[in-house]
Each structure stands twice: as structure tokens, then as C-alpha cells.
mmCIF file of C-alpha atoms and ligand atoms in Angstrom:
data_model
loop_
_atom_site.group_PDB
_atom_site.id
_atom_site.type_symbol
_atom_site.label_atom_id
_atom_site.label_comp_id
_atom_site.label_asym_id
_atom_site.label_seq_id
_atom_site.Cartn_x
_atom_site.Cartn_y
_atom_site.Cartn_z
ATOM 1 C CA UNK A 5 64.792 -93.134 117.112
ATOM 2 C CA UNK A 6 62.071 -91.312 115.013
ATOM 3 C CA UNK A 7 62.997 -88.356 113.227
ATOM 4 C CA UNK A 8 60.859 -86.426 115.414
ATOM 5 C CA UNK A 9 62.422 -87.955 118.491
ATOM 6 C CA UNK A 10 65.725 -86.169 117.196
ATOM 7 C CA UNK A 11 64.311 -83.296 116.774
ATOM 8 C CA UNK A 12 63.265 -82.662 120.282
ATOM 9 C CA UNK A 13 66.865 -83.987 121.496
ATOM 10 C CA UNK A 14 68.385 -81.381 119.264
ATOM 11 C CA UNK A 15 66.233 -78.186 120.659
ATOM 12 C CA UNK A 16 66.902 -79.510 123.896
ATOM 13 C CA UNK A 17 70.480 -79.224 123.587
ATOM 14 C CA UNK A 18 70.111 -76.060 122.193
ATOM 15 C CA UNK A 19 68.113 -74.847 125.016
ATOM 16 C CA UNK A 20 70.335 -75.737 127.654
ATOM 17 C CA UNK A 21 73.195 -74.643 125.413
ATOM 18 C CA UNK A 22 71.889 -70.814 125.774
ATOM 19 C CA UNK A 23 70.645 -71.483 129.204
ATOM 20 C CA UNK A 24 74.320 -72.313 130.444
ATOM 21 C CA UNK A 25 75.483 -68.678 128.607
ATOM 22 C CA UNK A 26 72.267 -66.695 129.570
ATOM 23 C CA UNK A 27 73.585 -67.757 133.141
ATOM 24 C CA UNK A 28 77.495 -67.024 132.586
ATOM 25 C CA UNK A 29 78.030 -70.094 133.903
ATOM 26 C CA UNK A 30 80.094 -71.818 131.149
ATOM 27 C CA UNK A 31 83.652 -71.009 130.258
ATOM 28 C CA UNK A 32 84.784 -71.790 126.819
ATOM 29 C CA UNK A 33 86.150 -74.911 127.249
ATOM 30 C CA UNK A 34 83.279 -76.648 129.561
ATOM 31 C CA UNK A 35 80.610 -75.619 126.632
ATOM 32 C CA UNK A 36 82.847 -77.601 123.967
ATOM 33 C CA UNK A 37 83.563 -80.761 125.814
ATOM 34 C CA UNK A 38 79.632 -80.561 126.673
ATOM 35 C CA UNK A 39 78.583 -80.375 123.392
ATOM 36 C CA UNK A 40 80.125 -79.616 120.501
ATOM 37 C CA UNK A 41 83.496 -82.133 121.496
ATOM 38 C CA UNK A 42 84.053 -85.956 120.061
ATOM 39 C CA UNK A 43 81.292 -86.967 123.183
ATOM 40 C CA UNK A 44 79.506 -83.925 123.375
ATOM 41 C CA UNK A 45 75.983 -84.184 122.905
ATOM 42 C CA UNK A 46 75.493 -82.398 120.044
ATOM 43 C CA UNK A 47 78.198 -84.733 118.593
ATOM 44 C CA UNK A 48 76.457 -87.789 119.648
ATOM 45 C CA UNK A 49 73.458 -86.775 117.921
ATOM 46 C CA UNK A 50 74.698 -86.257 114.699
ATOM 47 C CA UNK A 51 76.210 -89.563 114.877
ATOM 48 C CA UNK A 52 72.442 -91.120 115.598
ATOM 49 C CA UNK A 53 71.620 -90.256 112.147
ATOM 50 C CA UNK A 54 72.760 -93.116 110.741
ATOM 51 C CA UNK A 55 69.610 -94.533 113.013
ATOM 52 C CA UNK A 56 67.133 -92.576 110.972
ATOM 53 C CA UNK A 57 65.545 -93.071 107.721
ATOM 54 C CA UNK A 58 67.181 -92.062 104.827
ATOM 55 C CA UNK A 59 65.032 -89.789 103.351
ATOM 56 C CA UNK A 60 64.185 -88.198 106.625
ATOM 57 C CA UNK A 61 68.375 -87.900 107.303
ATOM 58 C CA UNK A 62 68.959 -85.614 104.523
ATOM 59 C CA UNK A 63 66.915 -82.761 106.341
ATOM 60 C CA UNK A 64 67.468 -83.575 109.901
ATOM 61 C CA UNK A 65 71.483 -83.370 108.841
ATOM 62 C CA UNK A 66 70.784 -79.657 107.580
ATOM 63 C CA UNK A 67 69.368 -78.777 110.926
ATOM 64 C CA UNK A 68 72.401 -80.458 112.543
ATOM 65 C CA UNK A 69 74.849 -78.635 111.351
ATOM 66 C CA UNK A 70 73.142 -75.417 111.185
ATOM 67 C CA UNK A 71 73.338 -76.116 114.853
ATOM 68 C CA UNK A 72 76.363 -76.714 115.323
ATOM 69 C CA UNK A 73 77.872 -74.064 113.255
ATOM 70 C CA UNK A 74 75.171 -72.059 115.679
ATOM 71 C CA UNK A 75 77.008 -73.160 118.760
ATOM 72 C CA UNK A 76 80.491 -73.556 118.049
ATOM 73 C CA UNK A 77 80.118 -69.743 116.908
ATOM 74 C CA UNK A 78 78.693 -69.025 119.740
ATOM 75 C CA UNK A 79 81.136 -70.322 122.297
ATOM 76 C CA UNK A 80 83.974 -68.980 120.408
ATOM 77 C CA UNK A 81 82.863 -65.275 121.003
ATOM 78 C CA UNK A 82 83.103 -66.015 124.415
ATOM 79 C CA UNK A 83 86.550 -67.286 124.012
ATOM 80 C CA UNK A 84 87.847 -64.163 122.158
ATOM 81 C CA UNK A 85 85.825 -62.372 124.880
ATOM 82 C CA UNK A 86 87.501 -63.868 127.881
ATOM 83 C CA UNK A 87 91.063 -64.069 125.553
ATOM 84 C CA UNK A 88 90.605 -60.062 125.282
ATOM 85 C CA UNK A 89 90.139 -59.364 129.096
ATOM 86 C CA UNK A 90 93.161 -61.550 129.528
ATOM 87 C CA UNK A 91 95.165 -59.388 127.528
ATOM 88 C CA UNK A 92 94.280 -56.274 129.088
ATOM 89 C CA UNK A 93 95.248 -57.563 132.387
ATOM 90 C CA UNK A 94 98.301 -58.491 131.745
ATOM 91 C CA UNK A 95 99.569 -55.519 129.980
ATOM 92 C CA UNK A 96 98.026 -52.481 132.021
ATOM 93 C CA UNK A 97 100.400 -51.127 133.805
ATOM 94 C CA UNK A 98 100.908 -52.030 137.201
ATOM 95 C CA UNK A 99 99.707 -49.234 140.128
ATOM 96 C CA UNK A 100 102.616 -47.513 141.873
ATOM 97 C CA UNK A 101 101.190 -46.708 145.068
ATOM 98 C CA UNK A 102 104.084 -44.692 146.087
ATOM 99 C CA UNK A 103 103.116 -41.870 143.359
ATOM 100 C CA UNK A 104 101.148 -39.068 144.600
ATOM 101 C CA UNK A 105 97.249 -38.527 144.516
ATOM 102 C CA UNK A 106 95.334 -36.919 141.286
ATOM 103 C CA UNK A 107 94.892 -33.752 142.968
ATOM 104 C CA UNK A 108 90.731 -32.182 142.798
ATOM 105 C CA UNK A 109 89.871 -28.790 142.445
ATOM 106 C CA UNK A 110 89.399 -26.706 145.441
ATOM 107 C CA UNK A 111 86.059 -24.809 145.665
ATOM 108 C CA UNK A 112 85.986 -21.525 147.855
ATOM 109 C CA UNK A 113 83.213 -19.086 148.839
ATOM 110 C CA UNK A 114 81.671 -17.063 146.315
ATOM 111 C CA UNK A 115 82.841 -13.386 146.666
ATOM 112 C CA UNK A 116 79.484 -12.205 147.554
ATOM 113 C CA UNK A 117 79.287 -15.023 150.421
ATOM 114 C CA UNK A 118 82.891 -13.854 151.283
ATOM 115 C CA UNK A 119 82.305 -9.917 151.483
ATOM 116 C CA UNK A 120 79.199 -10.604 153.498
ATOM 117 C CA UNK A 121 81.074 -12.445 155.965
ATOM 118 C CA UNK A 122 83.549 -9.304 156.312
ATOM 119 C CA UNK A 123 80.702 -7.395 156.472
ATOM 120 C CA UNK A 124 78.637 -9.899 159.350
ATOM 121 C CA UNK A 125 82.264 -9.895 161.346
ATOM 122 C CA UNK A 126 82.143 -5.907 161.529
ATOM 123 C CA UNK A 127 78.833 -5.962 162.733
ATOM 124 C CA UNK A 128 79.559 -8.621 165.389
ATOM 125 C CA UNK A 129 82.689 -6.841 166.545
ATOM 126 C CA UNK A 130 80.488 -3.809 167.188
ATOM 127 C CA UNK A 131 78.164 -6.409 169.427
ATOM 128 C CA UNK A 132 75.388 -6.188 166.920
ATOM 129 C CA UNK A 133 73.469 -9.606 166.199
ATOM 130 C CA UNK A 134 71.913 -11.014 163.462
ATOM 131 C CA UNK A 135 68.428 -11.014 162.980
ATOM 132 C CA UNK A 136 66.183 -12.302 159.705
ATOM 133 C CA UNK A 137 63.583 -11.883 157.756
ATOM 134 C CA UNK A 138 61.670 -13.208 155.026
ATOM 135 C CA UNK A 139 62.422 -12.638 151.281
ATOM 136 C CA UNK A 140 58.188 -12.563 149.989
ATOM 137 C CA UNK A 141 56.992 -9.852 151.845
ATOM 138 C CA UNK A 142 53.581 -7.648 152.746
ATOM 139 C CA UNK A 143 53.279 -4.139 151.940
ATOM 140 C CA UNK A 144 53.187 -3.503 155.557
ATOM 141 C CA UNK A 145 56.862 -4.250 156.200
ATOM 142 C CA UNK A 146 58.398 -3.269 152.998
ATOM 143 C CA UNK A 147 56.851 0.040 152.336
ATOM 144 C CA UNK A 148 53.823 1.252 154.805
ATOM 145 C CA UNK A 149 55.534 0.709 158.225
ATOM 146 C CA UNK A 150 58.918 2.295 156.674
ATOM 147 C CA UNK A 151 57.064 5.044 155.860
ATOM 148 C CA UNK A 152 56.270 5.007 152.427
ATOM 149 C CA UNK A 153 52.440 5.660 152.228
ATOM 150 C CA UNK A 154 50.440 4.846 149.636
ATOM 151 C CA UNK A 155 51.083 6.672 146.429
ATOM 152 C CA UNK A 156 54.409 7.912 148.001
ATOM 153 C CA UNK A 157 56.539 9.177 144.957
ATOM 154 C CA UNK A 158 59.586 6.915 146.750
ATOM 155 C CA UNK A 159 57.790 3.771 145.721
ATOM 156 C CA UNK A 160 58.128 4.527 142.032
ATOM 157 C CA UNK A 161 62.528 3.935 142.654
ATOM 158 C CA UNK A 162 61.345 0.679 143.904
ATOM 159 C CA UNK A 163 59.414 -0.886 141.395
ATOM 160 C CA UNK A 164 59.145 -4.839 142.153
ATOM 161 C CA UNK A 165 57.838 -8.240 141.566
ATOM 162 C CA UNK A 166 54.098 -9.205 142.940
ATOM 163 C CA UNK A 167 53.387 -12.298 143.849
ATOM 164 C CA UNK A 168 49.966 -13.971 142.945
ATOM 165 C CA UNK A 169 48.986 -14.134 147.104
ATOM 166 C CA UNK A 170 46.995 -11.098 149.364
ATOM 167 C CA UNK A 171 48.662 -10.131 152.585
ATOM 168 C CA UNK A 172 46.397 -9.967 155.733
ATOM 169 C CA UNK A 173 45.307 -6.368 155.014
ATOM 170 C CA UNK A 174 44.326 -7.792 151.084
ATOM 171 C CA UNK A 175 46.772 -6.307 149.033
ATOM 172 C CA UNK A 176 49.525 -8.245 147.108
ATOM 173 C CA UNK A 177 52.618 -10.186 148.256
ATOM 174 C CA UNK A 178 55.537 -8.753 146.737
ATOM 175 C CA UNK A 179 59.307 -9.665 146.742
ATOM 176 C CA UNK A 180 60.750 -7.514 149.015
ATOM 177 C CA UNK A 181 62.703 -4.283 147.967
ATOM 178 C CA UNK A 182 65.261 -3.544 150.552
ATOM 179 C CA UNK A 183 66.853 -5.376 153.767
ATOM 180 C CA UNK A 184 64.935 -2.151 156.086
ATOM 181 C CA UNK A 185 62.033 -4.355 155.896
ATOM 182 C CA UNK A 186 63.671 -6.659 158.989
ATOM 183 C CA UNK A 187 64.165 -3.741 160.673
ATOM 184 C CA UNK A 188 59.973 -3.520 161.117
ATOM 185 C CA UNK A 189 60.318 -7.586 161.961
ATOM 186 C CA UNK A 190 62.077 -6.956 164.933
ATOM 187 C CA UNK A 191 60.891 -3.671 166.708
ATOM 188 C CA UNK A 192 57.327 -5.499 165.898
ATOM 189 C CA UNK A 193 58.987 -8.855 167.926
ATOM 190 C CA UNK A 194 61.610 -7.170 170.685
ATOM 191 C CA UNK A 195 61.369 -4.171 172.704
ATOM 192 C CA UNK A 196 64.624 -1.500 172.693
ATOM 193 C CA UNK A 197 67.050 -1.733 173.662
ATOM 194 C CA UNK A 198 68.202 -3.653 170.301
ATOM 195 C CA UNK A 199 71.073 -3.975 168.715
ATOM 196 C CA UNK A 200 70.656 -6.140 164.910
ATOM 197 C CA UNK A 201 71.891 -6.176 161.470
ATOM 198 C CA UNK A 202 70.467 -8.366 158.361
ATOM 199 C CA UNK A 203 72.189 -9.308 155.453
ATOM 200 C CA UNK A 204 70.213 -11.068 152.750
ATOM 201 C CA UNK A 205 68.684 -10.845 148.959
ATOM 202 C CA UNK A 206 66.347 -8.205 147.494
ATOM 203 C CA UNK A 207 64.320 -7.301 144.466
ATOM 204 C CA UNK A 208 63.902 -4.638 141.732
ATOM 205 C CA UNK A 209 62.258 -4.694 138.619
ATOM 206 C CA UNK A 210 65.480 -3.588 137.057
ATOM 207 C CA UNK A 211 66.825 -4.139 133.374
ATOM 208 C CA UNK A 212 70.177 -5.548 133.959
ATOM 209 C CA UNK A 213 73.265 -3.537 132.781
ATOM 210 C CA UNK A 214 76.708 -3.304 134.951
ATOM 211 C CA UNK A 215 75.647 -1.362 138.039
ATOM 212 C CA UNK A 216 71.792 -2.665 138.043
ATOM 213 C CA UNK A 217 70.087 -6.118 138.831
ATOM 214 C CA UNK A 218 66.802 -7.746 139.255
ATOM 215 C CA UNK A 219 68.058 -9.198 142.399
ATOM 216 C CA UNK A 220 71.069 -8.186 144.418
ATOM 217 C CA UNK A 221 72.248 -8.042 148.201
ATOM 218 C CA UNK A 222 71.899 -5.313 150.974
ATOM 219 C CA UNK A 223 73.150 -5.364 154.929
ATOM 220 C CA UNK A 224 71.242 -3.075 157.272
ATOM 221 C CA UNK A 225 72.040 -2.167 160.957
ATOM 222 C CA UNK A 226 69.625 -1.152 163.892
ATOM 223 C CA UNK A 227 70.348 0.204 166.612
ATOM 224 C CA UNK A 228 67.303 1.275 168.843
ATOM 225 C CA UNK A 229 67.762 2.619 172.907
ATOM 226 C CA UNK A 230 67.104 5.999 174.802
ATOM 227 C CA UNK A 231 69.294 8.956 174.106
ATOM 228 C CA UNK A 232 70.622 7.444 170.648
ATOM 229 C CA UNK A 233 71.933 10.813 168.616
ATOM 230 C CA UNK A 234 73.303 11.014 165.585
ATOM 231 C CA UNK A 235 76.721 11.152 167.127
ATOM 232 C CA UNK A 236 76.661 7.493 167.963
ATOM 233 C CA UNK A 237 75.374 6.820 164.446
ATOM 234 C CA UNK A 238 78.604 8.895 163.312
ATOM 235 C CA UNK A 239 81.029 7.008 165.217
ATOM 236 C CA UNK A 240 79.468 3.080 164.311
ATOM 237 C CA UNK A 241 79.982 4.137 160.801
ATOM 238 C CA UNK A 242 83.154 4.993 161.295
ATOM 239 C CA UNK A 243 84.059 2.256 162.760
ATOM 240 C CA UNK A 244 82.307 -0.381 160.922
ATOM 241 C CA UNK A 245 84.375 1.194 157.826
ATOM 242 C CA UNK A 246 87.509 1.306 159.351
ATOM 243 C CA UNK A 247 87.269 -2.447 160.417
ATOM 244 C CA UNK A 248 86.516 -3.327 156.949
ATOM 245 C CA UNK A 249 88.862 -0.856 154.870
ATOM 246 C CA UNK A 250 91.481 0.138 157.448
ATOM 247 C CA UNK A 251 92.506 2.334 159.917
ATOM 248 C CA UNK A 252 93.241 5.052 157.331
ATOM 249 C CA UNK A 253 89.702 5.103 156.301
ATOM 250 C CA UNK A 254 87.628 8.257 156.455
ATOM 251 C CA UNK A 255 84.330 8.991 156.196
ATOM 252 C CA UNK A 256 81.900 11.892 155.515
ATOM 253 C CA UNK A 257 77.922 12.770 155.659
ATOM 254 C CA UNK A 258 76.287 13.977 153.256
ATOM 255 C CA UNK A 259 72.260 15.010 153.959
ATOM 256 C CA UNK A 260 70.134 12.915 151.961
ATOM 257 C CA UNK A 261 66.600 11.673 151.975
ATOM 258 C CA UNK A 262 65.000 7.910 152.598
ATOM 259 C CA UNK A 263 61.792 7.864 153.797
ATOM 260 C CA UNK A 264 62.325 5.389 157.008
ATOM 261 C CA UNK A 265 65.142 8.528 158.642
ATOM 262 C CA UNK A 266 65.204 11.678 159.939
ATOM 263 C CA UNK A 267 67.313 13.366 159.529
ATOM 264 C CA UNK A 268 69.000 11.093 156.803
ATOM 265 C CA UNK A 269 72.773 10.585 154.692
ATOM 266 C CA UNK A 270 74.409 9.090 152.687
ATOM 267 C CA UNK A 271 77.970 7.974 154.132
ATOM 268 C CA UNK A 272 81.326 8.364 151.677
ATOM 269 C CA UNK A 273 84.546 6.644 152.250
ATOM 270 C CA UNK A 274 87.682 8.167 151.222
ATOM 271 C CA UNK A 275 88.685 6.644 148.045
ATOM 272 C CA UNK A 276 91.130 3.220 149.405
ATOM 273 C CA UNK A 277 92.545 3.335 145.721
ATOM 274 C CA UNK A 278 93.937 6.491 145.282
ATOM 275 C CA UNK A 279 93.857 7.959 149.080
ATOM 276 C CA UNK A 280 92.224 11.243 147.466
ATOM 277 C CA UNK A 281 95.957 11.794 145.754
ATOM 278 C CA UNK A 282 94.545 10.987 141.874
ATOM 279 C CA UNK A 283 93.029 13.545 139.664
ATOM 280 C CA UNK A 284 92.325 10.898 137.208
ATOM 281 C CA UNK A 285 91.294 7.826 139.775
ATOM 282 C CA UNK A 286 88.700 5.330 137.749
ATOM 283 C CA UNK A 287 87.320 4.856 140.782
ATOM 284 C CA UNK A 288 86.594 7.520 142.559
ATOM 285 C CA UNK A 289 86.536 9.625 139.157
ATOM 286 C CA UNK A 290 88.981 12.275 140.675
ATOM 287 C CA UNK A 291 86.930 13.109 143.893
ATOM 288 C CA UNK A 292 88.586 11.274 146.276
ATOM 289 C CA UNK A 293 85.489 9.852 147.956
ATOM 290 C CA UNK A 294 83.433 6.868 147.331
ATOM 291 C CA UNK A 295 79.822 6.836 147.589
ATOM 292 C CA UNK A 296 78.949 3.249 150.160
ATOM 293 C CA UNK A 297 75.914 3.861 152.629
ATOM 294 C CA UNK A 298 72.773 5.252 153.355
ATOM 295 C CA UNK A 299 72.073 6.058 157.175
ATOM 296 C CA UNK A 300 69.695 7.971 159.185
ATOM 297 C CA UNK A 301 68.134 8.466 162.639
ATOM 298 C CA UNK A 302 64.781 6.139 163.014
ATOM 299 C CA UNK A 303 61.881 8.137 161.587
ATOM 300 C CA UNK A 304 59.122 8.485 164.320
ATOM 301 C CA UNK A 305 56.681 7.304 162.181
ATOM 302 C CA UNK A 306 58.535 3.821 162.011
ATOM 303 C CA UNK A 307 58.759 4.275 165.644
ATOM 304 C CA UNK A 308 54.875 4.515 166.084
ATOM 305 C CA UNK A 309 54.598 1.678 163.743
ATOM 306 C CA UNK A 310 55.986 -1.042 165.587
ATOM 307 C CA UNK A 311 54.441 0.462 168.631
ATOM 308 C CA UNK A 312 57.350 2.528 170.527
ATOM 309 C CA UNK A 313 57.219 5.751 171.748
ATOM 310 C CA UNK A 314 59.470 7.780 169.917
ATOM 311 C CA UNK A 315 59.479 10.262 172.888
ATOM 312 C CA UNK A 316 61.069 7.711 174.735
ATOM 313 C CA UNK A 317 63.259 5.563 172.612
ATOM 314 C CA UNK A 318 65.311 6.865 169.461
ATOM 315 C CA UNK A 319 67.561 4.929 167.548
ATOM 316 C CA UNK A 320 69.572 4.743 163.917
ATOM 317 C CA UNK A 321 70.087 2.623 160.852
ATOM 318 C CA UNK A 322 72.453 2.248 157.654
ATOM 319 C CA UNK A 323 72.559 -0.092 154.771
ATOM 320 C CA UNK A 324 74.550 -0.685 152.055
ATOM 321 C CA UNK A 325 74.544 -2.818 148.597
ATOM 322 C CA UNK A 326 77.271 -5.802 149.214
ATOM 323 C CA UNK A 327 77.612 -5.992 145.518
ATOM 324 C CA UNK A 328 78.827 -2.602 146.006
ATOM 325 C CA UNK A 329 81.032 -3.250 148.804
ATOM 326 C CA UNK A 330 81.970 -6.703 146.937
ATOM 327 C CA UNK A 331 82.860 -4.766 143.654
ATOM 328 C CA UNK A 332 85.114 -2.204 145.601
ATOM 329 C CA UNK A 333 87.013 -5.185 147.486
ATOM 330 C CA UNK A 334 87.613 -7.594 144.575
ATOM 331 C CA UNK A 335 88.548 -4.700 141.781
ATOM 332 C CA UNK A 336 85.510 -6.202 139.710
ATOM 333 C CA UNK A 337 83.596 -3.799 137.525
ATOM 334 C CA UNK A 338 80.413 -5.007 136.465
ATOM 335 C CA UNK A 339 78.110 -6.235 138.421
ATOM 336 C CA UNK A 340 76.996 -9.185 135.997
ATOM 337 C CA UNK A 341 79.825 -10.991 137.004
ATOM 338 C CA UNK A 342 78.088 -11.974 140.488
ATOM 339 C CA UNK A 343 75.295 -13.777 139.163
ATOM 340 C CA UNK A 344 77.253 -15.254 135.661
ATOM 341 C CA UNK A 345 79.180 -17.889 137.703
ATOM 342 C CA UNK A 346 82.577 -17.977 135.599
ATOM 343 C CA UNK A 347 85.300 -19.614 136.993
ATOM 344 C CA UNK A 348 87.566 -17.819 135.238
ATOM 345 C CA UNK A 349 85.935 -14.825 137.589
ATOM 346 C CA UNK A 350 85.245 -16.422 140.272
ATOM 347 C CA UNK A 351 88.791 -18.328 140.917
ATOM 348 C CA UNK A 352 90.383 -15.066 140.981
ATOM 349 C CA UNK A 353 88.618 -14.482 144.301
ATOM 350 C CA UNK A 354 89.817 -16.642 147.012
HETATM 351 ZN ZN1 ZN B 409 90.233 7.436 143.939
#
């Protein structure tokens, strides 16, 4: 054999050698018999030395045994490999299936989903459906038809975001500032009688502090038919708060002004933590009343806008913040605590 004869043998061995391991498909001790054993080939070659030319030996028996010391290294890290899964199996523990299950954490409802499913059940029990709306809106529906004209001082309280779009009449898409806005959507779409309430997000260009966000949650209430007086209006909000608070629940008008009513109120609930008995109530600071809605008959105007006589059909509306509502049902203080998503918070409320 020439010495260069050899030298192909031995990278041929070599490459099958990694070829076998590049594959996994050589155990420990099928590698050694194959080569590096008493007949292995690698063996065998090293023994055909003695074939070769002395002075050509000397070198070819370097690259031998750098070979082998090569391959025998190589097959023993797959021993220890395969020796060190061994071990594991044997001494993890065995599974007793009898034991019970790793138990996961629960998720619930977020309190603001939760309070405006109280709120949606009230409404429903009063046979009041839901209706929606979309949260970028046109000037038309959030300020003009619920009259607020241009340059009306009550825009200023309702500063919001503008989006970079024109509405049909060319003036700029904003994010809308109150839930009233559906209230336009559907006299526009139905004819009275109608009977709908809304819950859903809206915007303010707010700073945010405890009581104030950029974006928060309001529920508003319709109802539009003939003969609709402000006596029915009294009695829904009675009712809606005494199906969410209790029985014991009271409430009182006071005159107030939105644009969108006539005549208009805000609604207070007798305070549910001290019953009005407390001098010194957090809550109700001593007064025994809680501040919760804004209500009104349907201004004409709004009437007119959507295209019904307001000699002919009247109707009513209130609206409240649910953070409001949410803060009042769940004890919780600051209104942050909606919108910062701690569990330690939020797993209180379930
Ligand atoms: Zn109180």
C-alpha cells in the first residue's frame, strides 16, 4: 500500500466515523467494535504500517494516532452521555398518579367588565336593548346633533383627541367624548318607539390623577315614544338604581344643565355606606347622598336632528361613568387602579 493509499483509507474512516454520529445512529459500543476495537478498522490500519516505508511510517503513525485518540474521545462522550440519561431515569422519582392535580390560577372578569354587566342586566330587566356605536367619531354625532354648536362653551369640558381623517362634512375625526353619541346612531337608523342603552369606552384629553382619565367608560339609556314625561324618566331611574343598589335605595333630582336635555338633572343616590346616618361618611362626605347620573328629557333640537318631530314624539336619557359606579361597588378609591392591571387589585374583585 502507498503511503498515500493510507491516507485516503484513514480520512475515509474518519468520515464515516462522524457520519454514523452526525446521524445518531451509533451507540457506544457499535462505534468501538467498528473501529477503534482489536478488528476495527481504524485498528487494522495502524497495523498496515508495517506495509509502508519506513521513513514514510514515522509520519503516517502520528496521523494514526492523532486519530484515534480523535475517535476514541469522541465515542466516549457519547458513552458518559447516554451513562448520564441512564442515571436520571432510574433515580427520578416515580409518578403517583393517585396525587392530586397542580392546581392553575383562576382568571375572572375585570371589575369594570363585571359592573357593566350589572349595569347591562338592569337595563335589560327594564326591556331596554342594546344598541352600538363606534368609538372614532364625526363631529356630527358627538357634538352638533347633541346640540353643541359650534363654538358652544360646553365643548371646552370636552376637550379630545383628533384623528388625522375629515368626516363627510370636512372637519376632523375625533375620538368620541361621551356614550350620547349612539343615542344620534339610532334615532338616525330606527323610528320611536325605541327603547336602547350603550355601554362602551370614551375619550378626554384629561391629565390623569384619581378621579380623571384619558379614557374611561359611560352607559347611556334612551327611551324615545309619544307622551314620554319626566315622570317616567323619574321612575326608570329609580328603578334601574334600586335593581343595582337595593330596595332601600333612594334617589333625588337635582336641575342641572347638558346640552342634549331639557329640562335636565343630575340623579343622587342615598349614600349605600352610611344610609345618610354618618356625619363623618368618606364617602358621601357627611351628606348622605351620592352624586351617580346625569338625565334629562330629549332636547328638541336632537329631536329635529335625527329627523323626528318633537311635537309628536318626546322621549328621555341618563348616563353615568361605570368607573364611577365600579368605584362605589368594589370600595376602590382611585380610579388608576382600572387601567394599572395589578393582581393584587384586581384578585380582590371576584
Ligand atoms: Zn355616606
Amino acid at each position: 500500500m502507498t503511503p498515500e493509499e493510507w491516507k485516503g483509507k484513514l480520512s475515509a474512516i474518519k468520515d464515516s466515523f462522524s457520519s454514523l454520529i452526525s446521524e445518531h445512529k451509533a451507540d457506544y459500543e457499535t462505534l468501538y467494535q467498528r473501529f477503534l476495537g482489536r478488528k476495527g478498522e481504524l485498528s487494522l490500519l495502524l497495523r498496515d504500517l508495517k506495509d509502508i516505508a519506513a521513513e514514510e511510517r514515522r509520519n503516517l503513525g502520528v496521523l494514526g494516532n492523532a486519530a484515534k485518540q480523535e475517535l476514541t474521545a469522541a465515542a466516549e462522550k457519547i458513552k458518559s452521555a447516554i451513562d448520564a440519561h441512564n442515571q436520571r431515569c432510574s433515580s427520578a422519582p416515580a409518578i403517583d398518579i393517585t396525587l392530586p392535580g397542580v392546581n392553575f390560577p383562576k382568571g375572572s372578569l375585570h371589575p369594570l367588565t363585571q359592573t357593566m354587566d350589572r349595569i347591562s342586566g338592569a337595563f335589560l330587566r327594564l326591556g331596554f336593548s342594546l344598541a352600538s356605536g363606534p368609538l372614532v367619531e364625526d363631529d356630527w354625532h358627538c357634538f352638533e346633533a347633541l346640540n353643541f354648536p359650534e363654538c358652544h362653551p360646553a365643548r371646552d369640558m370636552q376637550d379630545t383627541f383628533y384623528v388625522n381623517a375629515k368626516d363627510d362634512r370636512g372637519k376632523d375625526k375625533l375620538l368620541r367624548t361621551q356614550t350620547s353619541t349612539v343615542q344620534i346612531r339610532v334615532m338616525e337608523k330606527q323610528n320611536p318607539p325605541l327603547r336602547v342603552f350603550h355601554p362602551g369606552r370614551v375619550f378626554r384629553n384629561e391629565a390623569v390623577d384619581a378621579s380623571h382619565a384619558f379614557a374611561f367608560h359611560q352607559v347611556e339609556g334612551l327611551y324615545v315614544d309619544k307622551n314620554v314625561t319626566m315622570a317616567d324618566l323619574k321612575w326608570t331611574v329609580d328603578a334601574f338604581m334600586k335593581d343595582l343598589f337595593g330596595s332601600s335605595v333612594r334617589t333625588r333630582f337635582n336641575p342641572s344643565y347638558f346640552p342634549f336635555v331639557e329640562p335636565g338633572a343630575e340623579v343622587d343616590m342615598s349614600c349605600i355606606f352610611c344610609k345618610g346616618q354618618s356625619e363623618h361618611c368618606p364617602v358621601c362626605k357627611g351628606t348622605g347622598w351620592l352624586e351617580l347620573l346625569g338625565s334629562g328629557m330629549v332636547h328638541p333640537n336632537v329631536l329635529k336632528a335625527c329627523g323626528h318631530d318633537p311635537e309628536v314624539w318626546s322621549g328621555f336619557a341618563f348616563g353615568c361613568g361605570i368607573e364611577r359606579f365600579a368605584m362605589l361597588l368594589y370600595g376602590i378609591n382611585d380610579m388608576r387602579m382600572f387601567f394599572e392591571n395589578d393582581f393584587r387589585i384586581l384578585e380582590q374583585v371576584r
